[in-house]
mmCIF file of C-alpha atoms and ligand atoms in Angstrom:
data_model
loop_
_atom_site.group_PDB
_atom_site.id
_atom_site.type_symbol
_atom_site.label_atom_id
_atom_site.label_comp_id
_atom_site.label_asym_id
_atom_site.label_seq_id
_atom_site.Cartn_x
_atom_site.Cartn_y
_atom_site.Cartn_z
ATOM 1 C CA UNK A 1 -67.154 -223.489 11.944
ATOM 2 C CA UNK A 2 -63.629 -223.050 9.979
ATOM 3 C CA UNK A 3 -64.147 -223.586 6.279
ATOM 4 C CA UNK A 4 -61.247 -226.551 5.431
ATOM 5 C CA UNK A 5 -59.811 -223.904 3.110
ATOM 6 C CA UNK A 6 -60.753 -220.334 1.978
ATOM 7 C CA UNK A 7 -63.432 -220.090 -0.786
ATOM 8 C CA UNK A 8 -63.420 -216.864 -2.901
ATOM 9 C CA UNK A 9 -65.617 -215.435 -5.094
ATOM 10 C CA UNK A 10 -66.250 -212.451 -6.934
ATOM 11 C CA UNK A 11 -68.187 -211.196 -3.704
ATOM 12 C CA UNK A 12 -65.561 -211.812 -0.694
ATOM 13 C CA UNK A 13 -63.440 -213.806 0.921
ATOM 14 C CA UNK A 14 -64.782 -216.936 3.516
ATOM 15 C CA UNK A 15 -62.519 -218.639 6.275
ATOM 16 C CA UNK A 16 -65.193 -219.282 8.581
ATOM 17 C CA UNK A 17 -69.092 -220.548 8.189
ATOM 18 C CA UNK A 18 -71.021 -218.703 10.646
ATOM 19 C CA UNK A 19 -74.465 -220.513 10.647
ATOM 20 C CA UNK A 20 -78.059 -220.316 11.920
ATOM 21 C CA UNK A 21 -79.660 -223.873 12.611
ATOM 22 C CA UNK A 22 -83.398 -223.335 13.430
ATOM 23 C CA UNK A 23 -84.758 -225.967 16.092
ATOM 24 C CA UNK A 24 -88.484 -226.537 16.373
ATOM 25 C CA UNK A 25 -90.691 -227.992 19.221
ATOM 26 C CA UNK A 26 -93.917 -229.143 17.993
ATOM 27 C CA UNK A 27 -96.838 -230.318 19.351
ATOM 28 C CA UNK A 28 -100.532 -231.862 19.403
ATOM 29 C CA UNK A 29 -100.723 -230.828 15.663
ATOM 30 C CA UNK A 30 -99.459 -231.605 12.263
ATOM 31 C CA UNK A 31 -95.780 -232.716 13.291
ATOM 32 C CA UNK A 32 -95.693 -233.398 16.697
ATOM 33 C CA UNK A 33 -91.896 -233.420 18.028
ATOM 34 C CA UNK A 34 -88.790 -231.528 16.304
ATOM 35 C CA UNK A 35 -87.100 -230.107 13.556
ATOM 36 C CA UNK A 36 -84.157 -229.273 12.035
ATOM 37 C CA UNK A 37 -83.347 -225.814 10.605
ATOM 38 C CA UNK A 38 -80.368 -224.259 8.857
ATOM 39 C CA UNK A 39 -80.350 -220.582 7.685
ATOM 40 C CA UNK A 40 -77.966 -220.383 4.327
ATOM 41 C CA UNK A 41 -77.708 -216.517 4.624
ATOM 42 C CA UNK A 42 -73.660 -215.359 5.101
ATOM 43 C CA UNK A 43 -72.722 -213.647 7.496
ATOM 44 C CA UNK A 44 -72.349 -210.019 6.011
ATOM 45 C CA UNK A 45 -75.124 -209.191 3.012
ATOM 46 C CA UNK A 46 -72.400 -209.248 0.101
ATOM 47 C CA UNK A 47 -73.827 -212.142 -1.962
ATOM 48 C CA UNK A 48 -77.434 -211.260 -0.926
ATOM 49 C CA UNK A 49 -79.604 -208.869 1.120
ATOM 50 C CA UNK A 50 -80.004 -211.576 3.841
ATOM 51 C CA UNK A 51 -77.546 -212.229 6.763
ATOM 52 C CA UNK A 52 -77.137 -213.934 9.799
ATOM 53 C CA UNK A 53 -78.166 -211.906 12.597
ATOM 54 C CA UNK A 54 -80.645 -210.424 10.330
ATOM 55 C CA UNK A 55 -82.280 -213.510 9.466
ATOM 56 C CA UNK A 56 -82.054 -214.332 13.347
ATOM 57 C CA UNK A 57 -83.915 -210.889 14.465
ATOM 58 C CA UNK A 58 -86.384 -211.253 11.825
ATOM 59 C CA UNK A 59 -86.612 -215.127 12.709
ATOM 60 C CA UNK A 60 -87.697 -213.614 15.852
ATOM 61 C CA UNK A 61 -89.303 -210.493 16.308
ATOM 62 C CA UNK A 62 -91.645 -211.512 13.062
ATOM 63 C CA UNK A 63 -92.135 -214.994 12.081
ATOM 64 C CA UNK A 64 -92.738 -216.519 15.694
ATOM 65 C CA UNK A 65 -95.272 -214.333 16.632
ATOM 66 C CA UNK A 66 -97.995 -215.463 14.291
ATOM 67 C CA UNK A 67 -97.147 -219.473 13.490
ATOM 68 C CA UNK A 68 -96.921 -220.015 17.863
ATOM 69 C CA UNK A 69 -100.170 -218.299 17.867
ATOM 70 C CA UNK A 70 -101.591 -220.455 15.041
ATOM 71 C CA UNK A 71 -103.875 -223.917 16.054
ATOM 72 C CA UNK A 72 -101.438 -225.415 13.886
ATOM 73 C CA UNK A 73 -98.560 -225.061 11.538
ATOM 74 C CA UNK A 74 -98.143 -228.081 8.963
ATOM 75 C CA UNK A 75 -95.157 -227.602 7.129
ATOM 76 C CA UNK A 76 -97.388 -226.303 3.592
ATOM 77 C CA UNK A 77 -98.741 -223.740 5.577
ATOM 78 C CA UNK A 78 -95.374 -221.970 6.401
ATOM 79 C CA UNK A 79 -94.625 -219.832 3.634
ATOM 80 C CA UNK A 80 -98.544 -218.322 3.622
ATOM 81 C CA UNK A 81 -98.383 -217.486 6.524
ATOM 82 C CA UNK A 82 -94.992 -215.634 6.199
ATOM 83 C CA UNK A 83 -96.066 -213.848 2.892
ATOM 84 C CA UNK A 84 -96.831 -210.931 4.864
ATOM 85 C CA UNK A 85 -93.355 -209.980 5.465
ATOM 86 C CA UNK A 86 -91.078 -208.755 2.281
ATOM 87 C CA UNK A 87 -87.927 -211.059 1.216
ATOM 88 C CA UNK A 88 -85.973 -212.511 3.664
ATOM 89 C CA UNK A 89 -85.604 -216.339 1.738
ATOM 90 C CA UNK A 90 -83.237 -217.553 3.827
ATOM 91 C CA UNK A 91 -85.101 -216.886 6.760
ATOM 92 C CA UNK A 92 -88.034 -218.241 5.777
ATOM 93 C CA UNK A 93 -86.906 -221.430 4.201
ATOM 94 C CA UNK A 94 -85.131 -221.964 7.776
ATOM 95 C CA UNK A 95 -87.553 -221.393 9.168
ATOM 96 C CA UNK A 96 -90.231 -223.642 6.506
ATOM 97 C CA UNK A 97 -86.774 -226.774 6.589
ATOM 98 C CA UNK A 98 -87.601 -227.063 10.795
ATOM 99 C CA UNK A 99 -91.268 -227.476 10.498
ATOM 100 C CA UNK A 100 -91.014 -229.458 7.872
ATOM 101 C CA UNK A 101 -88.358 -232.089 9.263
ATOM 102 C CA UNK A 102 -90.226 -232.117 12.001
ATOM 103 C CA UNK A 103 -93.435 -232.967 10.407
ATOM 104 C CA UNK A 104 -91.566 -235.947 8.620
ATOM 105 C CA UNK A 105 -90.188 -237.459 10.918
ATOM 106 C CA UNK A 106 -93.127 -238.059 13.462
ATOM 107 C CA UNK A 107 -95.411 -239.276 10.056
ATOM 108 C CA UNK A 108 -91.788 -241.641 9.025
ATOM 109 C CA UNK A 109 -91.257 -239.919 5.787
ATOM 110 C CA UNK A 110 -87.997 -239.145 4.941
ATOM 111 C CA UNK A 111 -87.575 -235.848 2.764
ATOM 112 C CA UNK A 112 -86.798 -237.326 -0.240
ATOM 113 C CA UNK A 113 -89.751 -239.416 -0.130
ATOM 114 C CA UNK A 114 -91.815 -236.538 0.887
ATOM 115 C CA UNK A 115 -90.667 -233.664 -2.701
ATOM 116 C CA UNK A 116 -90.571 -236.983 -4.685
ATOM 117 C CA UNK A 117 -87.234 -238.432 -5.035
ATOM 118 C CA UNK A 118 -87.064 -241.035 -7.647
ATOM 119 C CA UNK A 119 -83.214 -242.304 -7.377
ATOM 120 C CA UNK A 120 -80.581 -243.408 -4.104
ATOM 121 C CA UNK A 121 -77.720 -241.416 -5.318
ATOM 122 C CA UNK A 122 -76.552 -238.281 -6.758
ATOM 123 C CA UNK A 123 -74.260 -237.423 -9.170
ATOM 124 C CA UNK A 124 -71.710 -235.356 -6.788
ATOM 125 C CA UNK A 125 -70.124 -231.860 -8.310
ATOM 126 C CA UNK A 126 -67.587 -229.178 -6.707
ATOM 127 C CA UNK A 127 -67.602 -225.317 -6.624
ATOM 128 C CA UNK A 128 -63.819 -223.997 -6.501
ATOM 129 C CA UNK A 129 -62.858 -220.865 -5.343
ATOM 130 C CA UNK A 130 -61.136 -218.069 -6.920
ATOM 131 C CA UNK A 131 -57.006 -219.336 -6.589
ATOM 132 C CA UNK A 132 -54.115 -216.926 -6.297
ATOM 133 C CA UNK A 133 -53.075 -218.386 -9.158
ATOM 134 C CA UNK A 134 -53.451 -221.113 -11.909
ATOM 135 C CA UNK A 135 -51.017 -223.483 -10.232
ATOM 136 C CA UNK A 136 -53.492 -223.446 -7.435
ATOM 137 C CA UNK A 137 -55.905 -223.867 -9.032
ATOM 138 C CA UNK A 138 -54.401 -227.312 -11.390
ATOM 139 C CA UNK A 139 -53.659 -227.994 -7.806
ATOM 140 C CA UNK A 140 -57.504 -228.291 -6.596
ATOM 141 C CA UNK A 141 -59.515 -229.549 -9.671
ATOM 142 C CA UNK A 142 -56.548 -232.687 -9.988
ATOM 143 C CA UNK A 143 -57.147 -233.457 -6.251
ATOM 144 C CA UNK A 144 -61.281 -232.832 -7.060
ATOM 145 C CA UNK A 145 -60.724 -234.577 -9.801
ATOM 146 C CA UNK A 146 -58.793 -237.459 -7.700
ATOM 147 C CA UNK A 147 -61.577 -237.986 -5.401
ATOM 148 C CA UNK A 148 -64.146 -238.765 -8.099
ATOM 149 C CA UNK A 149 -66.196 -235.529 -8.900
ATOM 150 C CA UNK A 150 -68.019 -235.861 -11.135
ATOM 151 C CA UNK A 151 -67.785 -232.327 -12.069
ATOM 152 C CA UNK A 152 -65.683 -229.648 -11.590
ATOM 153 C CA UNK A 153 -67.575 -225.442 -11.236
ATOM 154 C CA UNK A 154 -64.667 -222.762 -11.304
ATOM 155 C CA UNK A 155 -65.506 -219.508 -9.436
ATOM 156 C CA UNK A 156 -64.929 -216.263 -12.558
ATOM 157 C CA UNK A 157 -64.600 -212.490 -12.553
ATOM 158 C CA UNK A 158 -62.472 -210.102 -14.641
ATOM 159 C CA UNK A 159 -59.324 -210.715 -14.783
ATOM 160 C CA UNK A 160 -59.634 -213.931 -13.239
ATOM 161 C CA UNK A 161 -61.659 -215.811 -16.341
ATOM 162 C CA UNK A 162 -61.021 -217.152 -19.836
ATOM 163 C CA UNK A 163 -57.104 -218.198 -18.997
ATOM 164 C CA UNK A 164 -58.075 -219.745 -16.276
ATOM 165 C CA UNK A 165 -60.624 -221.772 -17.712
ATOM 166 C CA UNK A 166 -58.133 -222.278 -20.554
ATOM 167 C CA UNK A 167 -55.372 -223.723 -17.866
ATOM 168 C CA UNK A 168 -58.033 -225.994 -16.652
ATOM 169 C CA UNK A 169 -59.452 -227.195 -19.913
ATOM 170 C CA UNK A 170 -56.110 -228.043 -21.264
ATOM 171 C CA UNK A 171 -54.295 -229.865 -18.448
ATOM 172 C CA UNK A 172 -57.827 -232.319 -17.416
ATOM 173 C CA UNK A 173 -58.816 -232.407 -21.168
ATOM 174 C CA UNK A 174 -62.609 -232.427 -23.051
ATOM 175 C CA UNK A 175 -63.890 -235.248 -21.443
ATOM 176 C CA UNK A 176 -64.074 -233.583 -18.809
ATOM 177 C CA UNK A 177 -67.825 -231.362 -17.316
ATOM 178 C CA UNK A 178 -66.795 -227.978 -16.509
ATOM 179 C CA UNK A 179 -68.785 -225.193 -15.850
ATOM 180 C CA UNK A 180 -67.862 -221.256 -14.818
ATOM 181 C CA UNK A 181 -70.414 -218.990 -12.094
ATOM 182 C CA UNK A 182 -69.590 -215.563 -12.009
ATOM 183 C CA UNK A 183 -71.859 -214.338 -9.272
ATOM 184 C CA UNK A 184 -73.068 -211.773 -11.416
ATOM 185 C CA UNK A 185 -69.384 -210.175 -12.179
ATOM 186 C CA UNK A 186 -69.619 -208.939 -15.054
ATOM 187 C CA UNK A 187 -72.024 -206.806 -17.051
ATOM 188 C CA UNK A 188 -73.985 -206.508 -20.457
ATOM 189 C CA UNK A 189 -70.979 -205.403 -22.603
ATOM 190 C CA UNK A 190 -68.700 -207.697 -21.831
ATOM 191 C CA UNK A 191 -70.953 -210.131 -23.975
ATOM 192 C CA UNK A 192 -67.726 -210.525 -26.183
ATOM 193 C CA UNK A 193 -65.113 -211.220 -24.042
ATOM 194 C CA UNK A 194 -67.981 -213.817 -22.028
ATOM 195 C CA UNK A 195 -67.483 -215.135 -25.908
ATOM 196 C CA UNK A 196 -64.022 -216.061 -25.795
ATOM 197 C CA UNK A 197 -65.254 -219.495 -23.530
ATOM 198 C CA UNK A 198 -67.268 -220.654 -26.732
ATOM 199 C CA UNK A 199 -64.227 -222.767 -27.420
ATOM 200 C CA UNK A 200 -63.776 -224.420 -23.753
ATOM 201 C CA UNK A 201 -66.732 -226.416 -23.963
ATOM 202 C CA UNK A 202 -68.412 -225.434 -20.602
ATOM 203 C CA UNK A 203 -71.682 -227.216 -20.103
ATOM 204 C CA UNK A 204 -72.639 -223.473 -18.924
ATOM 205 C CA UNK A 205 -72.102 -219.975 -18.092
ATOM 206 C CA UNK A 206 -73.880 -219.360 -13.896
ATOM 207 C CA UNK A 207 -75.111 -216.074 -13.631
ATOM 208 C CA UNK A 208 -72.762 -214.127 -15.507
ATOM 209 C CA UNK A 209 -74.643 -210.502 -14.384
ATOM 210 C CA UNK A 210 -76.998 -209.038 -11.688
ATOM 211 C CA UNK A 211 -79.786 -210.564 -10.437
ATOM 212 C CA UNK A 212 -82.598 -208.524 -11.480
ATOM 213 C CA UNK A 213 -80.909 -207.754 -15.411
ATOM 214 C CA UNK A 214 -83.302 -210.271 -16.906
ATOM 215 C CA UNK A 215 -83.036 -208.475 -19.659
ATOM 216 C CA UNK A 216 -79.166 -208.367 -20.178
ATOM 217 C CA UNK A 217 -79.113 -212.129 -19.914
ATOM 218 C CA UNK A 218 -81.353 -212.481 -22.752
ATOM 219 C CA UNK A 219 -79.058 -210.317 -25.164
ATOM 220 C CA UNK A 220 -76.074 -212.388 -23.584
ATOM 221 C CA UNK A 221 -77.906 -215.937 -24.437
ATOM 222 C CA UNK A 222 -78.209 -214.798 -27.997
ATOM 223 C CA UNK A 223 -74.502 -214.157 -28.335
ATOM 224 C CA UNK A 224 -73.167 -216.688 -26.769
ATOM 225 C CA UNK A 225 -73.082 -220.175 -27.685
ATOM 226 C CA UNK A 226 -72.100 -221.588 -24.560
ATOM 227 C CA UNK A 227 -76.004 -221.765 -22.372
ATOM 228 C CA UNK A 228 -76.948 -219.543 -19.421
ATOM 229 C CA UNK A 229 -77.574 -220.754 -15.565
ATOM 230 C CA UNK A 230 -79.224 -218.249 -13.872
ATOM 231 C CA UNK A 231 -78.924 -218.204 -9.909
ATOM 232 C CA UNK A 232 -79.266 -215.805 -7.430
ATOM 233 C CA UNK A 233 -81.862 -214.556 -10.530
ATOM 234 C CA UNK A 234 -84.399 -217.325 -9.753
ATOM 235 C CA UNK A 235 -86.515 -216.461 -6.850
ATOM 236 C CA UNK A 236 -89.852 -218.144 -6.989
ATOM 237 C CA UNK A 237 -91.316 -220.725 -9.217
ATOM 238 C CA UNK A 238 -92.904 -217.407 -11.163
ATOM 239 C CA UNK A 239 -90.043 -215.516 -12.106
ATOM 240 C CA UNK A 240 -88.280 -219.168 -12.969
ATOM 241 C CA UNK A 241 -91.266 -219.758 -15.669
ATOM 242 C CA UNK A 242 -90.699 -215.612 -16.529
ATOM 243 C CA UNK A 243 -87.088 -216.484 -17.006
ATOM 244 C CA UNK A 244 -87.145 -219.274 -19.227
ATOM 245 C CA UNK A 245 -90.040 -217.557 -21.791
ATOM 246 C CA UNK A 246 -88.254 -214.462 -22.070
ATOM 247 C CA UNK A 247 -84.758 -216.872 -23.253
ATOM 248 C CA UNK A 248 -82.832 -215.291 -20.302
ATOM 249 C CA UNK A 249 -81.469 -218.746 -19.615
ATOM 250 C CA UNK A 250 -82.076 -222.803 -20.850
ATOM 251 C CA UNK A 251 -80.762 -224.170 -17.919
ATOM 252 C CA UNK A 252 -82.090 -223.099 -13.851
ATOM 253 C CA UNK A 253 -79.949 -224.184 -10.817
ATOM 254 C CA UNK A 254 -81.990 -224.452 -7.472
ATOM 255 C CA UNK A 255 -81.294 -223.285 -3.953
ATOM 256 C CA UNK A 256 -84.414 -223.697 -1.463
ATOM 257 C CA UNK A 257 -82.871 -220.701 0.428
ATOM 258 C CA UNK A 258 -82.889 -218.905 -2.117
ATOM 259 C CA UNK A 259 -87.113 -219.757 -3.342
ATOM 260 C CA UNK A 260 -88.050 -219.137 0.146
ATOM 261 C CA UNK A 261 -88.102 -222.790 1.073
ATOM 262 C CA UNK A 262 -87.938 -226.886 -0.322
ATOM 263 C CA UNK A 263 -92.058 -226.824 -0.861
ATOM 264 C CA UNK A 264 -91.028 -223.682 -3.348
ATOM 265 C CA UNK A 265 -87.667 -225.517 -5.075
ATOM 266 C CA UNK A 266 -90.196 -228.327 -5.788
ATOM 267 C CA UNK A 267 -92.336 -225.420 -7.391
ATOM 268 C CA UNK A 268 -88.760 -224.296 -9.300
ATOM 269 C CA UNK A 269 -88.343 -228.186 -10.133
ATOM 270 C CA UNK A 270 -91.338 -228.596 -11.971
ATOM 271 C CA UNK A 271 -92.046 -225.006 -13.506
ATOM 272 C CA UNK A 272 -88.470 -225.849 -15.214
ATOM 273 C CA UNK A 273 -89.843 -229.495 -16.380
ATOM 274 C CA UNK A 274 -92.734 -228.626 -17.311
ATOM 275 C CA UNK A 275 -90.347 -225.768 -20.143
ATOM 276 C CA UNK A 276 -87.910 -229.125 -20.825
ATOM 277 C CA UNK A 277 -85.248 -226.726 -18.573
ATOM 278 C CA UNK A 278 -82.558 -229.019 -16.646
ATOM 279 C CA UNK A 279 -82.269 -227.991 -13.304
ATOM 280 C CA UNK A 280 -79.129 -228.489 -10.708
ATOM 281 C CA UNK A 281 -78.639 -228.147 -6.547
ATOM 282 C CA UNK A 282 -76.964 -225.035 -5.836
ATOM 283 C CA UNK A 283 -74.768 -225.008 -2.366
ATOM 284 C CA UNK A 284 -74.585 -222.378 0.039
ATOM 285 C CA UNK A 285 -72.014 -224.434 2.395
ATOM 286 C CA UNK A 286 -74.561 -226.456 3.682
ATOM 287 C CA UNK A 287 -73.684 -228.671 7.060
ATOM 288 C CA UNK A 288 -74.762 -231.921 6.519
ATOM 289 C CA UNK A 289 -78.040 -230.788 7.370
ATOM 290 C CA UNK A 290 -78.570 -228.245 4.899
ATOM 291 C CA UNK A 291 -76.330 -230.873 2.654
ATOM 292 C CA UNK A 292 -79.021 -233.940 3.561
ATOM 293 C CA UNK A 293 -81.756 -231.616 2.576
ATOM 294 C CA UNK A 294 -79.967 -230.612 -0.664
ATOM 295 C CA UNK A 295 -79.211 -234.070 -1.748
ATOM 296 C CA UNK A 296 -82.796 -235.389 -1.016
ATOM 297 C CA UNK A 297 -84.500 -232.461 -3.616
ATOM 298 C CA UNK A 298 -81.791 -233.139 -6.165
ATOM 299 C CA UNK A 299 -82.658 -236.330 -6.000
ATOM 300 C CA UNK A 300 -86.074 -235.111 -8.553
ATOM 301 C CA UNK A 301 -86.031 -235.959 -11.415
ATOM 302 C CA UNK A 302 -85.613 -233.144 -13.830
ATOM 303 C CA UNK A 303 -82.354 -232.212 -11.641
ATOM 304 C CA UNK A 304 -80.214 -233.801 -14.941
ATOM 305 C CA UNK A 305 -77.297 -231.505 -13.881
ATOM 306 C CA UNK A 306 -74.346 -233.024 -11.354
ATOM 307 C CA UNK A 307 -74.947 -230.427 -8.391
ATOM 308 C CA UNK A 308 -72.614 -228.870 -5.754
ATOM 309 C CA UNK A 309 -73.554 -231.435 -3.210
ATOM 310 C CA UNK A 310 -70.605 -232.106 -2.350
ATOM 311 C CA UNK A 311 -69.465 -233.713 0.406
ATOM 312 C CA UNK A 312 -68.926 -232.860 3.925
ATOM 313 C CA UNK A 313 -65.131 -232.927 3.561
ATOM 314 C CA UNK A 314 -65.000 -230.377 0.611
ATOM 315 C CA UNK A 315 -66.166 -227.721 3.817
ATOM 316 C CA UNK A 316 -65.521 -228.996 6.750
ATOM 317 C CA UNK A 317 -62.952 -231.112 8.903
ATOM 318 C CA UNK A 318 -65.505 -232.211 11.147
ATOM 319 C CA UNK A 319 -69.326 -231.744 9.795
ATOM 320 C CA UNK A 320 -72.316 -231.666 11.893
ATOM 321 C CA UNK A 321 -74.198 -234.710 11.386
ATOM 322 C CA UNK A 322 -72.620 -238.057 10.285
ATOM 323 C CA UNK A 323 -70.052 -236.868 7.414
ATOM 324 C CA UNK A 324 -71.620 -237.219 3.605
ATOM 325 C CA UNK A 325 -68.963 -239.261 1.670
ATOM 326 C CA UNK A 326 -68.177 -239.322 -1.651
ATOM 327 C CA UNK A 327 -69.160 -242.786 -3.252
ATOM 328 C CA UNK A 328 -66.934 -244.669 -5.668
ATOM 329 C CA UNK A 329 -68.487 -244.053 -8.299
ATOM 330 C CA UNK A 330 -68.468 -240.543 -7.941
ATOM 331 C CA UNK A 331 -72.082 -240.061 -6.156
ATOM 332 C CA UNK A 332 -73.346 -239.271 -3.350
ATOM 333 C CA UNK A 333 -76.171 -241.663 -1.073
ATOM 334 C CA UNK A 334 -79.940 -239.336 -0.618
ATOM 335 C CA UNK A 335 -80.597 -240.677 3.243
ATOM 336 C CA UNK A 336 -83.304 -242.512 3.952
ATOM 337 C CA UNK A 337 -84.350 -242.075 7.348
ATOM 338 C CA UNK A 338 -87.486 -239.821 8.108
ATOM 339 C CA UNK A 339 -87.287 -236.283 7.532
ATOM 340 C CA UNK A 340 -83.702 -235.002 6.905
ATOM 341 C CA UNK A 341 -82.604 -237.932 8.528
ATOM 342 C CA UNK A 342 -79.737 -236.850 10.456
ATOM 343 C CA UNK A 343 -79.443 -234.516 13.159
ATOM 344 C CA UNK A 344 -76.842 -232.807 14.887
ATOM 345 C CA UNK A 345 -73.724 -235.101 16.668
ATOM 346 C CA UNK A 346 -74.829 -233.437 19.877
ATOM 347 C CA UNK A 347 -71.011 -232.891 21.033
ATOM 348 C CA UNK A 348 -70.322 -231.130 17.701
ATOM 349 C CA UNK A 349 -72.882 -228.721 18.380
ATOM 350 C CA UNK A 350 -72.258 -227.837 21.681
ATOM 351 C CA UNK A 351 -68.959 -227.103 20.256
ATOM 352 C CA UNK A 352 -69.911 -224.930 17.895
ATOM 353 C CA UNK A 353 -72.413 -222.698 19.409
ATOM 354 C CA UNK A 354 -71.944 -219.169 20.568
ATOM 355 C CA UNK A 355 -75.353 -218.747 21.038
ATOM 356 C CA UNK A 356 -78.735 -219.790 21.715
ATOM 357 C CA UNK A 357 -82.030 -218.415 21.602
ATOM 358 C CA UNK A 358 -85.569 -220.326 23.047
ATOM 359 C CA UNK A 359 -88.615 -218.975 22.176
ATOM 360 C CA UNK A 360 -91.945 -219.604 22.989
ATOM 361 C CA UNK A 361 -95.477 -219.794 23.132
ATOM 362 C CA UNK A 362 -97.012 -216.432 24.931
ATOM 363 C CA UNK A 363 -99.538 -217.993 27.801
HETATM 364 C C1 LIG B 401 -73.646 -219.932 -5.744
HETATM 365 N N1 LIG B 401 -72.168 -221.213 -3.859
HETATM 366 O O1 LIG B 401 -73.612 -220.828 -6.389
HETATM 367 C C2 LIG B 401 -72.576 -220.073 -4.173
HETATM 368 C C3 LIG B 401 -72.427 -219.125 -3.480
HETATM 369 C C4 LIG B 401 -71.763 -219.027 -2.800
HETATM 370 C C5 LIG B 401 -71.323 -223.784 -3.621
HETATM 371 O O2 LIG B 401 -70.706 -222.033 -5.321
HETATM 372 C C6 LIG B 401 -69.826 -218.777 2.343
HETATM 373 C C7 LIG B 401 -71.384 -219.016 2.346
HETATM 374 C C8 LIG B 401 -69.191 -218.458 1.424
HETATM 375 C C9 LIG B 401 -71.760 -219.388 1.240
HETATM 376 C C10 LIG B 401 -69.606 -218.481 -1.056
HETATM 377 C C11 LIG B 401 -70.918 -222.601 -4.384
HETATM 378 C C12 LIG B 401 -69.856 -218.740 -0.128
HETATM 379 C C13 LIG B 401 -71.099 -219.519 -0.381
HETATM 380 C C14 LIG B 401 -70.152 -218.421 -2.324
HETATM 381 C C15 LIG B 401 -71.880 -218.815 -1.137
HETATM 382 O O3 LIG B 401 -73.460 -219.153 -6.000
HETATM 383 MG MG1 LIG B 402 -74.185 -219.965 -8.153
#
């Protein structure tokens, strides 16, 4: 699916999104009906080790056989059934999401209700890619603030950081909720350089160092006044608890794909709540399907900062579902229908589908 504008980060530039959807049909078990899952893996393994074709392969060759052989597959059992396979959290999350959607549609329960949502609408933030020049960046920030977004996140990398953030702060004033995301582009030796961000009044700096460098984030946290938020590092509720106990971060970004599914994402939320660490919902340029699930997750009580849960129009001219729109107050309504509460529009799905494969139960 073509993006409305190129999205550049410290690990590359994307102009289109190659998306793997999972559709399950369940009969005679806990979820009698159909469900949809969206895999957030990217086309190439640059941001994480997973990639779209790899996710499709591991689902078809390793995940589907035991799932199809099981007498019943409650959504709550998917992660355990697939735990014998190492890694591949995004592929696992897509499968679990589809099974959960089928189960909840059959039960007439929404994702939000099932996950434990406490609000009906969530504040929307927006993530802005690295631009060619500062004028382009300022124009994009102005446009999103005009749309009503309540929080701006700027992607940064060495060489395109302090001056850019300062320019945004000076142009739009001290009241704009502003944060940055480095996608692991720095090293702990850059601490002094990054400390220049401290005077810019940021909500947080997201994932400055590589995912495995928990010790580096501990050291950096001690040197910066700006709160450190982890994204790529947080791969489970247990890791979140550990990173928090070590003081590697004081805020956590939650993405279901990164932690193996929405059920583990809820456990990350609970672990952070228990440690009094605020969380917010990340984004992976999802279609309306993943967006619906993210909005449900973001409606849990410890999601106390606006997420990268933008409106459909931030990424798509034509979304796969009915588009999610930003309300005049900068909030987006959480879907209330059974399951995800949305489904792919058949004509749009047809138009963007490049291949599909149907895997059936043997015998
Ligand atoms: C992040 N997302 O928080 C990610 C990273 C990211 C909204 O900033 C194609 C698909 C391009 C997924 C670029 C946001 C992407 C992508 C960046 C995810 O780190
Ligand atoms: Mg991030």
